[in-house]
XYZ file of C-alpha atoms in Angstrom:
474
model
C 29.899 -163.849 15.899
C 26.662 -165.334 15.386
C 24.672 -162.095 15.675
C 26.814 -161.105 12.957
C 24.798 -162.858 10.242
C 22.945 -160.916 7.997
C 19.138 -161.206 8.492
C 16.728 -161.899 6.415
C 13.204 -161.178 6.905
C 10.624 -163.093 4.698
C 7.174 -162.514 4.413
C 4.565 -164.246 2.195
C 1.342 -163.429 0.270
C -1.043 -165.737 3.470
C -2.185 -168.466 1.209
C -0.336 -171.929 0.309
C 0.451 -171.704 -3.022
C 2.619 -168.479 -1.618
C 3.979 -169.767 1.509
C 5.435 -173.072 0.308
C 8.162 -171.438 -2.471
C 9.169 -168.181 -0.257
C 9.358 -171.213 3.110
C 11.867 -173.154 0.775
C 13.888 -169.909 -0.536
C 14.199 -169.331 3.334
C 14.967 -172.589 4.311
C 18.083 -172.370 1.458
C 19.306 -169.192 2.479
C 19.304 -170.456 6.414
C 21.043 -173.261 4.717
C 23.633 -170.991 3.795
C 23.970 -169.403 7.148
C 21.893 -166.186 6.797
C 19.617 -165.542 9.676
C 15.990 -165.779 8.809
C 12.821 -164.641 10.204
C 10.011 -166.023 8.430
C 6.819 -163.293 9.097
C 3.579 -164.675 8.921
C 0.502 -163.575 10.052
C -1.307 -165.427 13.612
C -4.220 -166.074 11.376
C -1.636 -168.044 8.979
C 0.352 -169.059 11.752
C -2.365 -170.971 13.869
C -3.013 -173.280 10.469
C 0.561 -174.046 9.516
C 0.998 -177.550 10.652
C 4.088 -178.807 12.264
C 6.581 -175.829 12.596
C 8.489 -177.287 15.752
C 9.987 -179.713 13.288
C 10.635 -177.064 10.614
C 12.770 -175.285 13.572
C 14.319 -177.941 14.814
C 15.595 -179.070 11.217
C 16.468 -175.183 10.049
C 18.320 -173.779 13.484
C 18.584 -170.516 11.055
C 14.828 -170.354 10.524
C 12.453 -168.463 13.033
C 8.902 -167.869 12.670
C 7.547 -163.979 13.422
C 3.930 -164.239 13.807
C 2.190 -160.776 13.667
C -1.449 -159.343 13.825
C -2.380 -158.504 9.761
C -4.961 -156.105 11.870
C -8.388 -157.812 10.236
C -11.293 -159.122 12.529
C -11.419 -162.358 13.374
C -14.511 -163.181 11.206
C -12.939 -161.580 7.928
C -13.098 -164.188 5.332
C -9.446 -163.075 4.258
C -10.425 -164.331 0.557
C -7.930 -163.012 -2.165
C -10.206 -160.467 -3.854
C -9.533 -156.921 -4.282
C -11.352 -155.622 -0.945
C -8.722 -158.293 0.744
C -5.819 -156.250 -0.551
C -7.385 -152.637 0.326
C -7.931 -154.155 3.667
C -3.995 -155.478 4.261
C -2.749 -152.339 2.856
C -4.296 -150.035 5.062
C -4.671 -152.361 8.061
C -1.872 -154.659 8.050
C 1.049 -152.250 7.319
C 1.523 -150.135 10.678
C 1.582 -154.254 11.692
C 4.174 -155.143 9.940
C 5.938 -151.598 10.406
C 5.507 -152.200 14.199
C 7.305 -155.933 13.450
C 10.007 -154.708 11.584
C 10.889 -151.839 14.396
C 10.341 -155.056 17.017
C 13.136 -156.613 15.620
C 15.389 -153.638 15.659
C 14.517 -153.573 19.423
C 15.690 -157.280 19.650
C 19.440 -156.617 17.884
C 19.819 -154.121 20.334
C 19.328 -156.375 23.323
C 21.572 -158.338 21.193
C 18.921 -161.215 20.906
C 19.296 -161.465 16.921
C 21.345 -159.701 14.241
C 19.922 -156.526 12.921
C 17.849 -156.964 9.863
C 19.694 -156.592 6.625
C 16.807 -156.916 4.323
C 13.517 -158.067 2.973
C 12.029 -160.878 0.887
C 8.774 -159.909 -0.067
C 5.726 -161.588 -1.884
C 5.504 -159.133 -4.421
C 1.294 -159.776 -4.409
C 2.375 -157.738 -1.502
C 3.143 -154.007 -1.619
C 3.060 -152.471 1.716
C 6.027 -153.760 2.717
C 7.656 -152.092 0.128
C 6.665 -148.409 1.479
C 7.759 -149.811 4.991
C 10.583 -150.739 3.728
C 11.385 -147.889 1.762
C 10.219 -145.663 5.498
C 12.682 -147.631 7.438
C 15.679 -147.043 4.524
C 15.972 -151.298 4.610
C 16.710 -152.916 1.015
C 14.146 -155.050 -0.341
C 13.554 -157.763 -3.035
C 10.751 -158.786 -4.228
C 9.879 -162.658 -4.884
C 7.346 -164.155 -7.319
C 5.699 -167.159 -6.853
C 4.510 -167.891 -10.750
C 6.382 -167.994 -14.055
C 8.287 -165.738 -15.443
C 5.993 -165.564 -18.787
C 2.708 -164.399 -16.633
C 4.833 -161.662 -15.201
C 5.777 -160.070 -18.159
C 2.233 -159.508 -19.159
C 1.681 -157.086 -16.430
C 4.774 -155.362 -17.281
C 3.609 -155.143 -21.004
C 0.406 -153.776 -20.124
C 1.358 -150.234 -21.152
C 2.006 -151.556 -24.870
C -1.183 -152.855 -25.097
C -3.488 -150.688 -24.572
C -1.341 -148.541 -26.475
C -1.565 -151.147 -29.649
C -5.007 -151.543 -28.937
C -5.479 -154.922 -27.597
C -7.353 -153.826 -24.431
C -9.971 -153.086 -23.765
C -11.920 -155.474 -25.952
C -15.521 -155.830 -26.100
C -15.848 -158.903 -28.020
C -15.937 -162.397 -26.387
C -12.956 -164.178 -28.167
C -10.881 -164.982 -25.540
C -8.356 -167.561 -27.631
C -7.473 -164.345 -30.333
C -3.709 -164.309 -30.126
C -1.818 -161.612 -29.429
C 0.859 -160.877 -31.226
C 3.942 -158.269 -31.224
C 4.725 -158.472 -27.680
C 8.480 -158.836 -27.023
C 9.298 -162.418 -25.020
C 5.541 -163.520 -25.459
C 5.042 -164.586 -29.423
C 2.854 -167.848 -29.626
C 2.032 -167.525 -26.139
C -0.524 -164.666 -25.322
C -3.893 -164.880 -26.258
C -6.557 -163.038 -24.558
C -7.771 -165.451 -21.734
C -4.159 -165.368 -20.718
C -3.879 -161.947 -19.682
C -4.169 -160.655 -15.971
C -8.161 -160.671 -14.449
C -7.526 -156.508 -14.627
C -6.901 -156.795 -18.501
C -10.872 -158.098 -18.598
C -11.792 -155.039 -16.900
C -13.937 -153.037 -19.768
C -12.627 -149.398 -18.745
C -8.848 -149.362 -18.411
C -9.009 -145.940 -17.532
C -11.186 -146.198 -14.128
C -9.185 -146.122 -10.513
C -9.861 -149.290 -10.026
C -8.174 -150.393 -13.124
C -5.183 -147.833 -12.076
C -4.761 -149.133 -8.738
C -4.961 -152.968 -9.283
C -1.981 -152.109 -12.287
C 0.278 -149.400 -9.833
C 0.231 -151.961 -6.885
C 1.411 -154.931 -9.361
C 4.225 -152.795 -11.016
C 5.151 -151.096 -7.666
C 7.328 -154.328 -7.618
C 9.854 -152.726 -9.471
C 11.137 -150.475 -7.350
C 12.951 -153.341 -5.525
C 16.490 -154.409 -4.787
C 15.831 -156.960 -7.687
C 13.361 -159.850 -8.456
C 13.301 -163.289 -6.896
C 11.709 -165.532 -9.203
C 11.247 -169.394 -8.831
C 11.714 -170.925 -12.437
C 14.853 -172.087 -14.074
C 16.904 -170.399 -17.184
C 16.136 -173.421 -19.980
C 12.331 -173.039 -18.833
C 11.401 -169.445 -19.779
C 14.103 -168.510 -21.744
C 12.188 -166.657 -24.402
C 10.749 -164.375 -21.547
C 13.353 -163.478 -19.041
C 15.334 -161.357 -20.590
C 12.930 -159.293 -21.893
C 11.713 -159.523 -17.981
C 15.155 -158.083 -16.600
C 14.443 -154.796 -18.816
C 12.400 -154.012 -15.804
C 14.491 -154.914 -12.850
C 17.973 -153.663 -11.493
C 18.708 -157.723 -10.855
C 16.652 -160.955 -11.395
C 17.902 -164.209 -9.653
C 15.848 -166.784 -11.278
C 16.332 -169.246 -8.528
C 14.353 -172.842 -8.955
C 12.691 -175.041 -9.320
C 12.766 -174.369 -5.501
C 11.276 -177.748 -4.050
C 13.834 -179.418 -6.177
C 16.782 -177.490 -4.836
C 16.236 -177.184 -1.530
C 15.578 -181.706 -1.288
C 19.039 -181.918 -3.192
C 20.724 -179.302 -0.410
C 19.104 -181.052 2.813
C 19.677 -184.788 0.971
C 17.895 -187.023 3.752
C 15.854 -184.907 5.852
C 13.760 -184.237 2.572
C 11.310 -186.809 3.532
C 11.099 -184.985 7.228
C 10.040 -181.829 5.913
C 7.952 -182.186 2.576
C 4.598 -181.700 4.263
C 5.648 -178.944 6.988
C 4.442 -175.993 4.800
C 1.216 -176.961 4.586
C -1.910 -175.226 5.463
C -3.959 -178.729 5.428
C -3.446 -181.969 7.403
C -2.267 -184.473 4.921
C -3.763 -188.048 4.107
C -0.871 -190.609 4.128
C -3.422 -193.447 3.266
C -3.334 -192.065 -0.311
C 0.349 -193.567 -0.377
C -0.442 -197.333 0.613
C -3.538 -196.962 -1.654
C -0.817 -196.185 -4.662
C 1.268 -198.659 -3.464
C -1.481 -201.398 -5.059
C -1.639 -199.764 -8.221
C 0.405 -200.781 -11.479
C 3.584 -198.970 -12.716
C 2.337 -195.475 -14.460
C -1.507 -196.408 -14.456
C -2.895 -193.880 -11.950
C -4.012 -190.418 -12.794
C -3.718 -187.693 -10.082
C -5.999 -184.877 -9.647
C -5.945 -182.065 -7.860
C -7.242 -178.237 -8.515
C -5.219 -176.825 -5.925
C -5.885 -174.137 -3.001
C -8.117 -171.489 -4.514
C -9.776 -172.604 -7.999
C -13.402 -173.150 -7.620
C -15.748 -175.672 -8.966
C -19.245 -176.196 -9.372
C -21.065 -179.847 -7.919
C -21.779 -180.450 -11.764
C -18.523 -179.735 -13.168
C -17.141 -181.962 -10.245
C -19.120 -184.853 -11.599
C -18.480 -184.570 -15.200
C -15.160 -184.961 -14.085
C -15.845 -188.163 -11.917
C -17.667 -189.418 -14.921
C -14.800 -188.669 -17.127
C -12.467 -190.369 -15.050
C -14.221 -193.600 -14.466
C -14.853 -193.739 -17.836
C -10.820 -193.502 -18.911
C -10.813 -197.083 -17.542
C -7.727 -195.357 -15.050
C -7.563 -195.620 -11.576
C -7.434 -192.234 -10.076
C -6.274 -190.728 -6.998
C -8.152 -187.301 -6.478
C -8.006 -184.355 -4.135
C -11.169 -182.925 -2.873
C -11.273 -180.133 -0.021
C -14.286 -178.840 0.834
C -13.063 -175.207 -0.426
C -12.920 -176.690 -3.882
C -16.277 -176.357 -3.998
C -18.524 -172.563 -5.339
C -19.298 -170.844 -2.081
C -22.489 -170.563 -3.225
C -22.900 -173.973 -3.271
C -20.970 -174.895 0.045
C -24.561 -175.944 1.904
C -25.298 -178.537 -1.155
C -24.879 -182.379 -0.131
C -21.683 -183.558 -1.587
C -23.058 -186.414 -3.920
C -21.877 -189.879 -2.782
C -19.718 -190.402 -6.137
C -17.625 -187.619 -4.879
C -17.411 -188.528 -1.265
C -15.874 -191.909 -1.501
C -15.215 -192.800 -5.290
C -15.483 -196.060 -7.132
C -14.942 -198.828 -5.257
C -12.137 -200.288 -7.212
C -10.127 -197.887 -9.504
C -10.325 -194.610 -7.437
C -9.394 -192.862 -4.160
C -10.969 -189.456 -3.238
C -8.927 -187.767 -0.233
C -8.936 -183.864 1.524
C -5.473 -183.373 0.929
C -2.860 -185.523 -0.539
C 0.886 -185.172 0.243
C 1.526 -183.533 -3.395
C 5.363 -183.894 -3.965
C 5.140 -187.656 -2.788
C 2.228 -188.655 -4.724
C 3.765 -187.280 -8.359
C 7.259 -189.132 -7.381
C 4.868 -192.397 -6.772
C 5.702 -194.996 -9.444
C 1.967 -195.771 -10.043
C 1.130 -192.563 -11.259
C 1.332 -191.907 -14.702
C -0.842 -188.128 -15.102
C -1.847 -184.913 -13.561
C -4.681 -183.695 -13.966
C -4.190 -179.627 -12.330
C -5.721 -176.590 -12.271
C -2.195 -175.611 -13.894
C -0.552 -173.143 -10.511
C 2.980 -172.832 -10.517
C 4.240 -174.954 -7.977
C 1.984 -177.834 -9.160
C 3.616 -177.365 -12.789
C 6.834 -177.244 -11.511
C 6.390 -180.152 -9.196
C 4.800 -181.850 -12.339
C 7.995 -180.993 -14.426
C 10.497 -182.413 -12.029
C 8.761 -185.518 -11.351
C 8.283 -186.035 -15.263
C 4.653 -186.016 -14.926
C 2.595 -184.967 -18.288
C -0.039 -182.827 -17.339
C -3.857 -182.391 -18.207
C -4.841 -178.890 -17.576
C -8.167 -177.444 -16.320
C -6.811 -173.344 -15.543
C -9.046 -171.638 -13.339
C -7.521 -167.900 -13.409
C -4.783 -165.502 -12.792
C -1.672 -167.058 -14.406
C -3.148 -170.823 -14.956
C -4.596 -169.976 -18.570
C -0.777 -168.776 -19.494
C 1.524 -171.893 -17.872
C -1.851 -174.166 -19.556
C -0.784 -172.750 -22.456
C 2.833 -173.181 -22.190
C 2.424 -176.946 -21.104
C 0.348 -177.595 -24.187
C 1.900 -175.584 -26.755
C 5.194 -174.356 -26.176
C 7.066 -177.209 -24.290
C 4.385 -179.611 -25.099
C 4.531 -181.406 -22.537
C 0.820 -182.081 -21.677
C -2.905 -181.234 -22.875
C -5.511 -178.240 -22.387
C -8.811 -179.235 -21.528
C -11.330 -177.132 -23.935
C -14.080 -177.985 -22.725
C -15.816 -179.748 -18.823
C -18.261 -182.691 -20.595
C -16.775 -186.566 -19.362
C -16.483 -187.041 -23.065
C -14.109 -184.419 -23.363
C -12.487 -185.221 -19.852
C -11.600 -188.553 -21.182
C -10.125 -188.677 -24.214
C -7.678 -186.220 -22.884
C -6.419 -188.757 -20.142
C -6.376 -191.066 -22.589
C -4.396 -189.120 -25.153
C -1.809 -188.597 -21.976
C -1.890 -191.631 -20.724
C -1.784 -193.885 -23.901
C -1.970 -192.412 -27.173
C 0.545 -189.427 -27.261
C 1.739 -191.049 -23.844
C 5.817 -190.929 -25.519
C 5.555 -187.650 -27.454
C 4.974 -186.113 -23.766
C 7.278 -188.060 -21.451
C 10.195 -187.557 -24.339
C 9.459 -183.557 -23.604
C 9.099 -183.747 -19.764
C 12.254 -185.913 -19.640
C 14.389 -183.179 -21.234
C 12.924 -180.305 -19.339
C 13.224 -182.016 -16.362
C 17.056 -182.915 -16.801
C 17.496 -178.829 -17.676
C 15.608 -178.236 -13.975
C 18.449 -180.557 -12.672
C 21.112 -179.141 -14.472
C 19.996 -175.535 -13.251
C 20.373 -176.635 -9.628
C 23.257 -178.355 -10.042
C 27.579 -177.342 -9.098
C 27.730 -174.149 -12.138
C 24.004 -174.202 -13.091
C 22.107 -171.282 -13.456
C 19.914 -171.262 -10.754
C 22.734 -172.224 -8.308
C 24.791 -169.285 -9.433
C 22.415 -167.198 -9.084
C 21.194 -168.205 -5.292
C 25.226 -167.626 -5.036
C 24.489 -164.028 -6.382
C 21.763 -163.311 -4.287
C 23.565 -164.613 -1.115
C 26.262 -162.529 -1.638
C 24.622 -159.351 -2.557
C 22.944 -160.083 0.582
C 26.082 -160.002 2.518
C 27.183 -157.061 0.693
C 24.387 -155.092 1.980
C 25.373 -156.238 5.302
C 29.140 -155.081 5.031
C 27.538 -151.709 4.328
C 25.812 -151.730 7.518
């Protein structure tokens, strides 16, 4: 009966702002008795820390490592050379994987696989897919809002808006269905800065974005009451969207205790729990929180305007620094002391800080983020008001949406301490209610979304079931 199940196989863009929301749509869905295979890469694989217990926890859940067909020495950096290289080297891979697993139903070691969940950064697995005749749905991993830019691309270069040869990145953009008092220029995809929008490169970049729509349907983790201006103007260009989140949220109120077992288990980065006891000494809603995430870049100076403009807040702050934070071209620099170890008494500089745990922490009070996704979402649901320093891709959008649309937070316009610090101040004590008023009511929507009849639980229902349908048909 078991090998009955239908099977889902999932498989993620390799980096960690990627893996963490598709690991906890497969965790739910093994939750709800669908067979999983979670396909990473062995590069990916090796770094993930702790799997055994993620097995142990999820008896649905398996892990698929497979070759993605690069050298060991490629630096596997998300550029566009990195996606040439997956499509052309990592797709007979994942072909060969797919065709693997067949073999294993057979030998009746696992059901046969019903579909795929794919990263939709992602779109080899879509002509695999599409080869093998298996269904497929494609899964987002940022906001609804930045995904409707790509798909509204075509209307404007038609109306004008790009190319543009002019430096004003904060022109709005107006006319642009779902998006009004949202776009402006520096919150457009990186291929919308390209100068020639008529050059291959251009072309290519924008076919293997919108490719996505040739899927099953779109998987996208946000909540209705969040992007409601956008996502119907989103499912013009979909057969089905399940907008299915916040995901971290759900999947802690399905698994109730074993929350706490699993938060860091996704994680490409060994976490510091002596953040946590540091905390624990702080007053109620006095610490600020940074942390720029996985990819954004920094230079050494911007770094310690930053530690300048946090010591001089008078806050204490807790602060993630990883070494790949840092410009590669300045990776050989000495790291200057100040960033290192921090102030002896009001701050605490760590690698890697268990993210989910820290924002829930009654001592803190801020985030200051390079604005991704999951760490606005996280941000949201812990009813944290946000300062925002966007680095690219869809950051400058969701900055923009925290500041001016649910208002919920700052933008930083500028890097100089002076700057850096009257925006935690303005968060943390001036316009300290305005914000946690906002957060409070977004938040409650998130819950409400999750919840018995909500919108995101409904349509996790949906998905399941079309799921299963597919399965019948088998």
């Amino acid at each position: 009966m078991e090998h009955q199940q239908p099977h889902v196989v999932v498989h993620p863009l390799p980096v960690q702002g990627h893996i963490k929301p598709l690991l906890c749509l497969a965790q739910l869905l093994s939750e709800d008795g669908l067979y999983v295979s979670f396909v990473i890469t062995h590069y990916t694989h090796k770094r993930l820390v702790n799997l055994s217990a993620l097995t142990t926890q999820f008896p649905n859940l398996h892990f698929e490592p497979f070759s993605d067909g690069l050298p060991d020495d490629h630096p596997r950096c998300l550029n566009f050379d990195f996606f040439v290289d997956i499509k052309t080297k990592t797709k007979p891979f994942f072909k060969d994987l797919l065709l693997s697993l067949d073999t294993k139903s057979e030998k009746g070691l696992s059901p046969p696989v019903t579909c795929v969940i794919n990263d939709g950064y992602l779109s080899y697995p879509l002509d695999v897919a599409e080869e093998l005749k298996i269904p497929l749905f494609t899964f987002i991993a940022h906001g609804a809002c930045f995904l409707l830019t790509y798909y509204s691309i075509p209307k404007l270069i038609e109306e004008g808006h790009i190319p543009f040869s002019d430096d004003n990145m904060n022109l709005e953009i107006n006319g642009i269905a779902g998006l009004e008092g949202v776009l402006r220029r520096k919150n457009l995809p990186p291929a919308c800065m390209m100068k020639e929008v008529t050059s291959p490169l251009f072309r290519q970049y924008l076919d293997e974005t919108l490719a996505m729509n040739r899927a099953s349907g779109l998987i996208i983790n946000t909540f209705d009451d969040l992007e409601v201006q956008c996502l119907p103007h989103l499912a013009n260009n979909f057969s089905k969207v399940y907008s299915i989140g916040p995901l971290h949220v759900f999947l802690n109120s399905k698994i109730g205790n074993r929350s706490h077992l699993i938060a860091s288990h996704a994680s490409l980065w060994k976490v510091e729990q002596n953040c946590i006891a540091w905390l624990d000494s702080q007053p109620l809603k006095s610490v600020v929180y940074v942390s720029f995430g996985t990819l954004a870049k920094r230079s050494i100076s911007q770094l310690l305007e930053f530690w300048h403009g946090l010591v001089n807040s008078g806050h204490p702050f807790l602060w993630v620094i990883h070494p790949d934070v840092v410009l590669d071209e300045e990776r050989e620099n000495v790291m200057p002391e100040e960033l290192q170890k921090g102030p002896k008494d009001n701050g605490c500089i760590v690698d890697w800080a268990p993210q989910e745990e820290v924002l829930a922490h009654k001592a803190v009070g801020g985030f200051v983020t390079h604005c991704g996704w999951n760490s606005t979402l996280e941000s949201i649901m812990a009813r944290i008001p946000l300062i925002c320093w966007p680095y690219t891709n869809d950051q400058n959008i969701n900055a923009t949406l925290v500041s001016k649309v649910w208002r919920i937070g700052v933008e930083l316009e500028g890097c100089d301490r002076q700057t850096i610090k009257s925006a935690i101040r303005a968060v943390m004590n001036g316009r300290k209610e305005e914000f946690q008023n906002s957060i409070d009511k977004i938040a409650k929507c998130g819950l409400n979304g999750i919840g018995h009849g909500g919108s995101s639980n409904q349509n996790l229902e949906f998905l399941v079931e079309d799921i299963k349908k597919i399965k019948s048909l088998e």
